[in-house]
Amino acid sequence: MGSRALLMLTNFNFKATVSSFGSASNPFFLIKNNLRIRNFSTKTRSSLQPPDLPGLAETARISLAPNEVEEFAPKIGQVIDWFGQLQAVDLDNVEPAIRADTEGDNLREDVPQTFENKEALIASVPSYEEPYIKVPKVLNKE
Amino acid sequence: MLSTIQPPRYLSRFPLRGRTKSRPFHILSSAQPVTKTSFAADQSQILSIRYSLLNRHLSAVELTHSYLNRYRPPFDATAVKRLKDLGAIVVGKTNLDEFGMGSTTEASAFKVTANPWDLSRVPGGSSGGSAASVSARQCVVSLGSDTGGSVRQPASFCGVVGLKPTYGRVSRFGLMAYASSLDVIGCFGSSVADTGILLHAISGHDSLDATSSKREVPDFTSQFTSASSLKSRPLEGLRVGLIRETVDAGVDSGVKSAIQGAAAHLEQLGCVLKEVSLPSFSLGLPAYYILASSESSSNLSRYDGVRYGNQASSDELNALYEESRAKGFGSEVKMRILMGTYALSAGYYDAYYKRAQQVRTIIRKSFKAALDENDILISPAAPSAAYKIGEKKNDPLAMYAGDIMTVNVNLAGLPALVLPCGFVEGGAVGLPVGLQIIGAAFDEEKLVKVGHIFEQTLEGYNFVPPLITDVGGASA
């Protein structure tokens, strides 16, 4: 059953015209009239390097066991290849959106407020020696 | 229905007989037996709350691996606080895919939750426990969160109502962040009215959430008129657009017929139905996963073992971070953090994250254009009914494919309601299928109005799982 849903992801080949949407003042027209999604495969096709798992794990500060590297690498590789299909989409002149609706300024007054339940915050700290949160030494990697 | 709550009946449904899988809940040990026999709406609702919503009074459970298993939140989420202030009775916290990452609740740090319609199947995810607990009538309503469909898809799989509000309608303060530009808190109930009442209670501006909207919240609970008082074509003239790409190849034929049946029912109610094409529809899925994994790689960097959570022992700081996180996170979480780290790396940001942001713009505009021409859009909530436990576990792309119906709504920030509309074959009596109704931004009022009328006039279906034998008919 899942493979049928997968059909929606792979071997999808369609052209779409944008002109059926909205009015002439719609900025959508900045996109070329044919939003052509080319047929894609799951092979890597760009010049981007495939994911280097140990390097990424170091950046993300997660230690990975060798069996995890072995297990994750093909799955992550597959998903990143799949992400690559966005390379084929014509996105000239499309503004990136940081979220759906940027409704304008929604900041509160820059006035400090006291959080009452400080004991609970401190109780959550694994390694506390008043008034310090304790951590081990930092070794600079050079 | 809220007006007829009898708490002992709800509390007696845990645990269900014959269940070998874990209950969907951690039961609040201080829940007192309630002696009142009648309740006004908005008060004393019995509800369960997803584990990722912070609740001061609930301590943690012992479990295998988990970064936060001993964490006791020092404050309530705004949504939770509002409910407690109204007298809601929180029965417990519900199971979920860890940090919201998953579509079946199998990636839970606890155990797997079973679907009340068929215990060998998943309840959906990531808010699978919330959906299952309402479906099993263990509580009246429940809160969940929806980043890419995590309320709507489990609602469909479990045969209950799931309501995703507009991004900004409900404060995210106290919701453990997964993808900040997409997360919303959503509601489950066994009827549209109950779900709508719950949403109304938690909606509204919060100064503690800079993305929460200052717009007035209309009283959409006034929409819930009884079926007998409806005139013959109560939705006369309502323009409904069925999204063509959601009833194409790749969608289960049983789901397609259930949706077509729902569309016909809407037409009988007076709606004007037409097909709408959204050509950019399939782009939403990879764009969503790029944005979600990227944002989550940033959001989950706070779990470093220093200020809260489980700390691994180490004599060096970087090793402390690496070990605490390695021990604290499950596989799916680790993979998504790594994918997100990759997509945000120098040199790759433009290729992935920025392009996904641009696709978000395209999808937002395409939905807006479609909703200028139609009052609501409809589609299935998922391409199929509930999967068997274990079916998708080792194939990430097959798992992600099931989110195709729901992710675009999060990218566009729109509200959507899912309610059960039919069945497909499977389980003892069939597996429920949900209809998704999508509205314009901040138009939850129209969604609950249409959903309520649809539900109250739909005949011939019983959406109570057969496991629940002491409930007659479709309501609690």
XYZ file of C-alpha atoms in Angstrom:
618
model
C 0.000 0.000 0.000
C 2.865 2.311 0.756
C 4.356 1.734 -2.679
C 1.295 3.269 -4.229
C 1.755 6.403 -2.242
C 5.383 6.311 -3.280
C 4.139 6.670 -6.858
C 3.298 10.194 -5.981
C 6.960 10.859 -5.262
C 8.738 9.089 -8.097
C 8.258 9.116 -11.846
C 6.015 12.078 -11.589
C 6.133 13.972 -14.818
C 3.898 16.933 -15.327
C 3.820 20.413 -16.658
C 1.744 23.070 -15.116
C 0.734 26.460 -16.240
C 0.500 29.106 -13.658
C -1.656 31.404 -15.739
C -4.886 29.842 -14.473
C -4.352 31.358 -11.053
C -5.425 34.700 -9.802
C -5.454 38.068 -11.447
C -2.837 39.919 -13.397
C -1.729 41.774 -10.309
C -0.870 38.487 -8.642
C 2.904 38.368 -8.170
C 2.686 34.721 -9.072
C 3.202 35.832 -12.650
C 6.810 36.551 -11.863
C 7.331 32.814 -12.176
C 7.734 31.666 -15.754
C 4.506 30.547 -17.330
C 5.472 26.903 -17.440
C 6.345 25.495 -14.066
C 8.050 22.521 -15.534
C 8.976 19.733 -13.192
C 11.372 17.484 -15.015
C 11.339 13.768 -14.533
C 13.700 12.896 -11.754
C 15.343 9.757 -10.512
C 16.807 8.990 -7.150
C 20.387 9.174 -8.438
C 22.552 11.977 -7.171
C 22.765 14.443 -9.956
C 24.210 17.643 -8.605
C 27.712 18.720 -7.791
C 26.950 18.726 -4.071
C 28.894 16.230 -2.052
C 26.891 13.390 -0.542
C 26.477 13.559 3.207
C 29.573 12.772 5.270
C 27.963 11.231 8.289
C 30.825 11.347 10.764
C 31.436 15.010 9.876
C 27.773 15.889 10.261
C 27.597 14.033 13.546
C 30.488 16.074 14.862
C 28.806 19.333 13.787
C 25.560 18.225 15.427
C 27.366 17.086 18.553
C 25.943 13.579 18.458
C 28.271 10.615 18.738
C 27.357 7.795 16.406
C 28.242 4.158 16.941
C 29.729 2.372 13.888
C 26.574 0.316 13.440
C 24.533 3.515 13.460
C 26.693 5.038 10.739
C 26.173 1.890 8.707
C 22.435 1.900 9.303
C 21.815 5.604 8.800
C 24.052 6.312 5.815
C 21.926 4.663 3.102
C 18.671 6.015 4.548
C 19.982 9.554 4.880
C 21.563 9.322 1.444
C 18.247 8.273 -0.035
C 16.355 11.123 1.586
C 18.932 13.739 0.587
C 18.805 12.507 -3.003
C 15.073 12.907 -2.842
C 15.514 16.476 -1.507
C 17.578 17.143 -4.618
C 14.486 17.242 -6.830
C 14.021 20.870 -5.823
C 17.096 21.678 -7.914
C 15.053 21.094 -11.022
C 12.302 23.542 -10.148
C 12.435 26.982 -11.701
C 12.472 29.315 -8.722
C 13.819 32.518 -10.277
C 12.292 35.610 -8.715
C 10.417 33.679 -6.031
C 10.821 35.225 -2.594
C 11.762 32.754 0.119
C 9.180 32.701 2.925
C 10.462 32.263 6.457
C 6.969 31.284 7.567
C 3.464 31.325 6.192
C 2.299 34.731 7.249
C 4.540 37.507 8.426
C 1.905 39.602 10.117
C 4.201 42.399 11.152
C 5.706 43.454 14.412
C 4.624 41.343 17.304
C 7.245 42.091 19.904
C 6.458 42.804 23.509
C 7.928 45.579 25.635
C 11.574 45.046 26.483
C 10.858 44.967 30.195
C 12.289 42.185 32.324
C 9.798 39.945 34.087
C 10.569 37.671 36.990
C 9.984 33.960 36.639
C 8.787 32.768 40.008
C 9.571 29.079 39.974
C 13.363 29.342 40.020
C 13.789 26.368 42.345
C 12.286 24.085 39.748
C 14.681 25.399 37.119
C 17.636 24.751 39.347
C 16.311 21.350 40.334
C 16.384 20.395 36.643
C 20.086 21.098 36.288
C 21.977 17.780 36.280
C 25.183 19.138 37.736
C 24.781 22.155 39.952
C 27.057 23.658 42.531
C 25.580 26.886 43.746
C 25.655 29.278 42.005
C 27.313 27.466 39.098
C 26.034 25.069 36.502
C 28.942 22.650 36.290
C 30.429 21.338 33.081
C 33.673 19.468 32.438
C 36.663 21.146 30.857
C 36.671 22.194 27.231
C 39.384 20.777 25.011
C 40.000 22.885 21.966
C 40.434 20.760 18.903
C 43.296 22.076 16.892
C -20.662 15.302 24.114
C -19.417 17.619 26.796
C -22.829 18.131 28.315
C -23.164 14.494 29.249
C -19.767 13.678 30.684
C -19.659 10.928 33.205
C -16.045 10.800 34.356
C -16.079 7.335 35.921
C -16.962 5.886 32.519
C -13.947 7.557 30.928
C -11.557 6.604 33.690
C -12.759 3.028 33.679
C -11.552 2.634 30.123
C -7.956 2.391 31.071
C -6.591 -0.074 30.509
C -8.731 -1.692 27.854
C -9.207 -5.403 28.166
C -7.224 -7.569 25.838
C -4.623 -4.952 25.032
C -1.107 -6.262 25.020
C 0.460 -3.087 23.777
C 1.048 -0.190 26.085
C -1.739 2.137 27.005
C -1.559 5.384 25.068
C -1.274 7.257 28.384
C 0.681 7.917 31.431
C -2.025 8.232 34.036
C -1.905 11.232 36.284
C -1.603 9.736 39.727
C -3.316 12.664 41.357
C -6.499 12.559 39.259
C -9.231 12.518 41.860
C -12.526 10.786 41.226
C -15.001 13.464 40.251
C -18.323 13.593 42.022
C -20.139 16.240 40.009
C -22.689 14.807 37.652
C -23.283 17.641 35.256
C -20.877 20.006 33.602
C -21.276 23.155 31.618
C -19.493 23.363 28.325
C -15.937 24.677 28.608
C -15.619 23.464 32.145
C -14.275 20.284 33.580
C -13.526 18.666 30.275
C -11.619 15.478 30.635
C -8.678 15.679 28.422
C -5.381 14.162 27.692
C -2.385 16.148 26.585
C 0.428 15.166 24.304
C 3.700 14.569 26.070
C 5.521 17.379 24.327
C 3.276 19.997 25.883
C 4.714 21.109 29.172
C 2.581 20.438 32.183
C 3.881 21.184 35.622
C 2.065 18.494 37.491
C 3.074 15.509 35.527
C 6.222 13.714 36.406
C 7.964 11.441 34.029
C 7.883 7.750 33.371
C 10.787 5.341 33.557
C 11.743 4.224 30.120
C 14.539 2.910 27.979
C 16.253 5.863 26.390
C 15.027 9.355 26.533
C 16.636 12.665 27.024
C 13.747 14.047 29.053
C 12.379 11.054 30.903
C 13.044 12.560 34.307
C 12.341 16.142 33.347
C 9.640 17.879 35.328
C 8.512 21.052 33.573
C 8.627 24.150 35.802
C 5.792 25.838 33.957
C 2.670 25.108 31.949
C 2.266 25.700 28.264
C -0.108 28.611 27.648
C -2.648 26.292 26.007
C -2.546 23.992 29.025
C -2.774 26.868 31.459
C -5.839 28.265 29.729
C -7.561 24.902 29.951
C -6.682 24.409 33.600
C -7.966 27.892 34.371
C -11.284 26.882 32.817
C -11.492 23.831 35.042
C -10.389 21.150 32.616
C -9.416 17.861 34.192
C -6.153 16.597 32.764
C -6.139 12.848 32.917
C -2.682 12.253 31.593
C -0.116 12.694 28.907
C -0.222 10.807 25.671
C 2.289 8.960 23.585
C 3.863 10.403 20.471
C 6.706 9.979 18.045
C 9.732 11.388 19.804
C 9.933 15.186 19.433
C 7.100 14.983 16.921
C 9.212 13.226 14.328
C 7.219 10.461 12.769
C 3.886 9.460 11.308
C 3.003 6.306 13.251
C 3.966 6.782 16.936
C 6.387 3.858 16.430
C 9.300 6.231 17.013
C 8.142 6.788 20.569
C 10.690 6.687 23.374
C 8.116 4.683 25.290
C 6.142 1.908 23.610
C 4.039 1.603 20.466
C 0.417 2.717 20.690
C -2.194 0.532 19.052
C -5.055 1.795 16.925
C -8.350 1.133 18.751
C -9.926 -0.023 15.474
C -7.338 -2.781 14.984
C -4.712 -3.426 17.613
C -2.222 -4.668 15.019
C -2.216 -1.267 13.359
C -0.729 2.102 14.131
C -2.832 5.040 15.321
C -0.898 7.385 13.058
C 1.500 10.050 14.243
C 3.049 11.915 15.626
C 0.089 12.632 17.979
C -1.009 8.992 17.840
C -1.574 8.660 21.572
C -3.858 11.688 21.682
C -5.939 10.380 18.784
C -6.090 6.855 20.193
C -7.124 8.041 23.648
C -10.068 9.996 22.264
C -10.961 7.168 19.887
C -10.927 4.692 22.769
C -13.131 7.093 24.727
C -10.601 7.320 27.544
C -11.082 11.068 27.547
C -13.403 13.533 25.884
C -10.885 15.682 24.080
C -7.160 15.836 23.669
C -4.403 18.200 22.602
C -1.760 17.335 20.078
C 0.571 19.192 17.787
C 0.602 19.387 14.009
C 3.767 20.268 12.084
C 3.169 18.261 8.898
C -0.119 16.526 9.660
C 0.531 15.098 13.103
C -3.008 15.840 14.327
C -4.926 15.327 11.112
C -3.473 12.014 9.956
C -3.952 10.234 13.315
C -7.479 11.667 13.481
C -8.155 10.006 10.133
C -6.525 6.721 11.181
C -8.429 6.600 14.487
C -11.809 7.814 13.268
C -11.941 10.984 15.367
C -12.062 14.698 14.663
C -8.757 16.557 14.407
C -8.517 20.309 14.081
C -5.380 22.155 13.031
C -5.681 25.903 13.576
C -4.085 28.635 11.493
C -0.422 29.209 12.331
C -0.535 31.923 14.986
C -4.062 31.207 16.237
C -2.851 29.269 19.288
C 0.211 30.181 21.321
C 3.180 27.854 20.922
C 4.623 28.851 24.299
C 5.386 25.642 26.155
C 5.186 23.437 23.085
C 8.539 21.760 22.662
C 9.642 23.137 19.344
C 10.195 20.813 16.395
C 9.952 23.147 13.379
C 9.128 26.621 14.587
C 7.746 27.958 11.322
C 5.350 25.019 10.970
C 4.352 23.809 14.469
C 0.843 24.424 15.772
C -1.084 22.955 18.695
C -4.175 21.082 17.522
C -7.265 19.516 19.051
C -8.902 16.101 19.010
C -12.472 15.212 19.919
C -15.092 12.635 19.060
C -17.300 15.336 17.572
C -16.685 18.598 15.736
C -18.466 20.520 18.475
C -16.227 19.187 21.265
C -13.121 19.823 19.201
C -14.246 23.339 18.357
C -14.968 24.136 21.986
C -11.477 22.965 22.914
C -9.869 25.068 20.197
C -11.802 28.130 21.231
C -10.583 27.719 24.805
C -6.916 27.725 23.845
C -6.942 30.289 21.025
C -5.883 33.883 21.195
C -2.891 36.138 21.425
C -0.113 35.406 23.898
C 2.636 37.912 24.577
C 4.966 34.995 25.274
C 4.791 33.841 21.631
C 6.024 36.387 19.106
C 4.350 34.470 16.289
C 0.929 34.459 17.910
C -1.664 36.529 16.140
C -3.392 39.517 17.694
C -6.535 38.871 15.675
C -9.799 38.574 17.543
C -10.985 35.019 18.051
C -14.641 34.764 17.023
C -16.888 32.657 19.199
C -17.112 29.717 16.856
C -18.871 27.628 19.478
C -22.052 29.437 18.455
C -22.007 27.423 15.211
C -23.078 24.210 16.872
C -26.790 24.141 16.220
C -28.533 20.798 16.576
C -29.256 18.765 13.465
C -33.003 18.996 13.890
C -32.960 22.765 13.602
C -31.119 22.765 10.277
C -33.017 23.676 7.155
C -32.980 21.315 4.226
C -29.918 22.560 2.320
C -27.999 24.258 5.112
C -24.799 24.814 3.116
C -26.541 26.229 0.052
C -24.099 27.974 -2.237
C -20.935 27.048 -0.361
C -18.158 26.689 -2.950
C -16.121 23.554 -2.342
C -12.946 22.739 -4.269
C -11.796 19.114 -4.365
C -8.023 19.108 -4.892
C -7.510 17.013 -7.998
C -3.963 15.944 -7.128
C -5.225 14.305 -3.940
C -7.515 11.833 -5.688
C -5.016 10.779 -8.331
C -2.866 7.665 -8.696
C -1.133 6.721 -5.469
C -4.252 7.111 -3.353
C -5.980 3.994 -2.056
C -9.142 3.297 -4.056
C -11.143 2.806 -0.850
C -10.034 6.231 0.349
C -10.978 7.784 -2.981
C -14.496 6.373 -2.786
C -14.916 7.529 0.801
C -13.921 11.051 -0.260
C -16.214 10.954 -3.261
C -19.008 9.857 -0.940
C -18.225 12.787 1.339
C -18.248 15.149 -1.641
C -21.648 13.835 -2.664
C -22.921 14.376 0.866
C -21.697 17.975 0.747
C -23.545 18.459 -2.542
C -26.728 17.178 -0.947
C -26.261 19.810 1.720
C -26.268 22.451 -0.990
C -22.581 22.857 -1.740
C -21.323 23.700 -5.192
C -18.525 21.244 -5.851
C -15.762 21.534 -8.400
C -12.301 20.129 -8.949
C -9.348 22.402 -8.330
C -5.833 21.746 -9.549
C -2.788 22.756 -7.514
C 0.129 21.817 -9.800
C 2.807 22.589 -7.218
C 1.176 20.171 -4.781
C 3.766 17.391 -4.894
C 6.659 19.810 -4.301
C 5.425 20.403 -0.801
C 6.606 17.085 0.540
C 10.366 17.434 -0.073
C 10.185 21.138 0.784
C 8.480 20.284 4.054
C 11.052 17.672 5.032
C 13.933 19.999 4.216
C 12.444 22.800 6.298
C 11.370 20.555 9.160
C 14.647 18.672 9.481
C 16.654 21.889 9.164
C 14.652 23.755 11.772
C 14.633 20.769 14.077
C 18.411 20.430 13.882
C 18.532 23.926 15.293
C 15.705 23.521 17.806
C 17.053 20.304 19.254
C 20.495 21.736 19.837
C 19.235 22.977 23.194
C 19.208 19.401 24.475
C 22.850 19.397 25.473
C 22.817 17.686 28.844
C 23.852 20.842 30.696
C 20.814 22.724 31.953
C 18.164 19.985 32.025
C 17.673 16.444 30.852
C 19.841 13.390 31.265
C 23.558 14.042 31.379
C 26.074 11.463 30.295
C 29.220 11.382 32.347
C 32.290 12.700 30.660
C 35.452 14.582 31.497
C 35.352 16.801 28.446
C 32.613 19.179 27.319
C 32.213 18.166 23.672
C 32.114 14.522 24.668
C 29.471 15.408 27.253
C 27.296 16.927 24.553
C 27.890 14.084 22.135
C 27.223 11.305 24.618
C 24.214 12.919 26.285
C 22.604 13.465 22.920
C 23.562 10.065 21.546
C 22.017 8.357 24.543
C 19.030 10.669 24.731
C 17.773 10.639 21.154
C 16.195 7.804 19.184
C 17.244 6.849 15.654
C 14.657 8.864 13.757
C 15.527 11.984 15.715
C 19.238 11.504 15.087
C 18.689 10.996 11.370
C 16.580 14.099 11.019
C 19.065 16.217 12.932
C 21.841 14.957 10.634
C 19.781 15.641 7.497
C 18.972 19.106 8.756
C 22.600 19.772 9.618
C 23.526 18.810 6.071
C 20.848 20.986 4.456
C 21.970 24.004 6.459
C 25.699 23.529 5.940
C 27.701 26.266 4.278
C 27.457 25.739 0.551
C 24.283 23.704 0.801
C 21.929 26.250 2.336
C 21.021 27.781 -1.029
C 20.499 24.443 -2.666
C 18.182 23.057 -0.046
C 16.851 25.331 2.671
C 16.472 28.472 0.614
C 14.841 26.596 -2.256
C 12.430 24.968 0.171
C 11.527 28.438 1.456
C 10.807 29.502 -2.087
C 8.603 26.478 -2.634
C 6.762 27.526 0.521
C 5.954 30.837 -1.164
C 4.657 29.073 -4.275
C 2.451 26.735 -2.271
C 1.131 29.478 -0.043
C 0.135 31.523 -3.071
C -1.444 28.589 -4.881
C -3.638 27.797 -1.884
C -4.570 31.419 -1.453
C -5.604 31.671 -5.093
C -7.671 28.491 -4.799
C -9.337 29.815 -1.650
C -10.169 33.078 -3.371
C -12.278 31.050 -5.787
C -13.657 28.557 -3.252
C -14.881 28.809 0.317
C -13.173 25.584 1.364
C -10.958 22.937 -0.196
C -11.338 19.225 0.484
C -9.060 16.214 0.180
C -8.344 12.954 1.974
C -6.294 13.332 5.158
C -3.988 10.483 4.093
C -3.520 8.315 0.978
C -4.550 5.209 2.902
C -6.052 4.009 6.152
C -3.923 2.896 9.115
C -0.850 0.774 8.331
C 0.117 -2.379 10.135
C 2.628 -1.863 12.946
C 6.117 -2.284 11.477
C 5.020 -1.834 7.873
C 6.832 1.463 7.189
C 9.435 1.363 9.872
C 12.540 0.767 7.788
C 11.696 2.818 4.748
C 11.833 6.551 5.471
C 10.619 7.666 2.054
C 7.608 5.334 2.221
C 6.825 6.767 5.649
C 7.171 10.346 4.412
C 4.988 9.629 1.391
C 1.986 9.216 3.673
C 2.194 12.887 4.643
C 1.484 14.138 1.127
C -2.066 15.252 1.955
C -1.209 17.254 5.011
C 2.166 19.019 4.693
C 1.091 21.701 2.227
C -1.436 23.013 4.716
C 1.377 23.589 7.230
C 3.541 25.258 4.606
C 0.667 27.585 3.780
C -0.111 28.126 7.483
C -3.809 27.418 6.926
C -6.410 25.836 9.218
C -7.813 22.379 8.469
C -10.361 20.047 10.002
C -10.376 16.282 9.604
C -13.483 14.302 10.413
C -14.400 10.666 9.751
C -16.421 10.204 6.582
C -16.304 6.515 5.751
C -14.451 3.241 5.976
C -12.129 1.014 4.004
C -11.692 -2.717 4.489
C -9.551 -3.957 7.326
C -9.748 -4.745 11.023
C -12.905 -6.193 12.521
C -15.439 -3.765 11.036
C -13.350 -1.664 8.676
C -10.801 1.124 9.131
C -11.926 4.737 9.300
C -11.103 7.326 6.660
C -11.028 11.047 7.352
C -12.085 13.925 5.122
C -9.821 16.962 5.299
C -11.470 20.376 4.991
C -9.057 23.270 4.445
C -10.002 26.889 5.006
C -8.574 30.332 4.484
C -6.272 31.745 7.144
C -8.061 32.343 10.473
C -11.323 30.937 9.095
C -11.712 28.162 11.691
C -15.278 29.331 12.173
C -16.263 28.217 8.684
C -14.460 24.906 9.090
C -16.255 23.962 12.294
C -19.579 25.143 10.926
C -19.271 23.007 7.802
C -17.793 20.077 9.722
C -20.527 20.134 12.329
C -23.317 20.183 9.759
C -21.599 17.440 7.730
C -21.233 15.258 10.805
C -24.719 15.802 12.160
C -26.354 14.971 8.830
C -24.166 11.993 7.900
C -26.185 8.822 8.289
C -25.362 5.157 8.356
C -21.945 5.289 10.006
C -20.848 4.435 13.513
C -17.457 5.872 14.353
C -17.065 4.234 17.755
C -14.454 1.451 17.643
C -15.949 -2.002 18.305
C -13.654 -2.368 21.327
C -15.830 0.148 23.158
C -18.926 -1.831 23.932
C -20.565 0.361 26.531
C -21.244 3.298 24.257
C -24.254 3.425 21.988
C -24.296 5.396 18.791
C -21.752 7.903 17.621
C -21.279 10.092 20.672
C -19.534 9.499 23.951
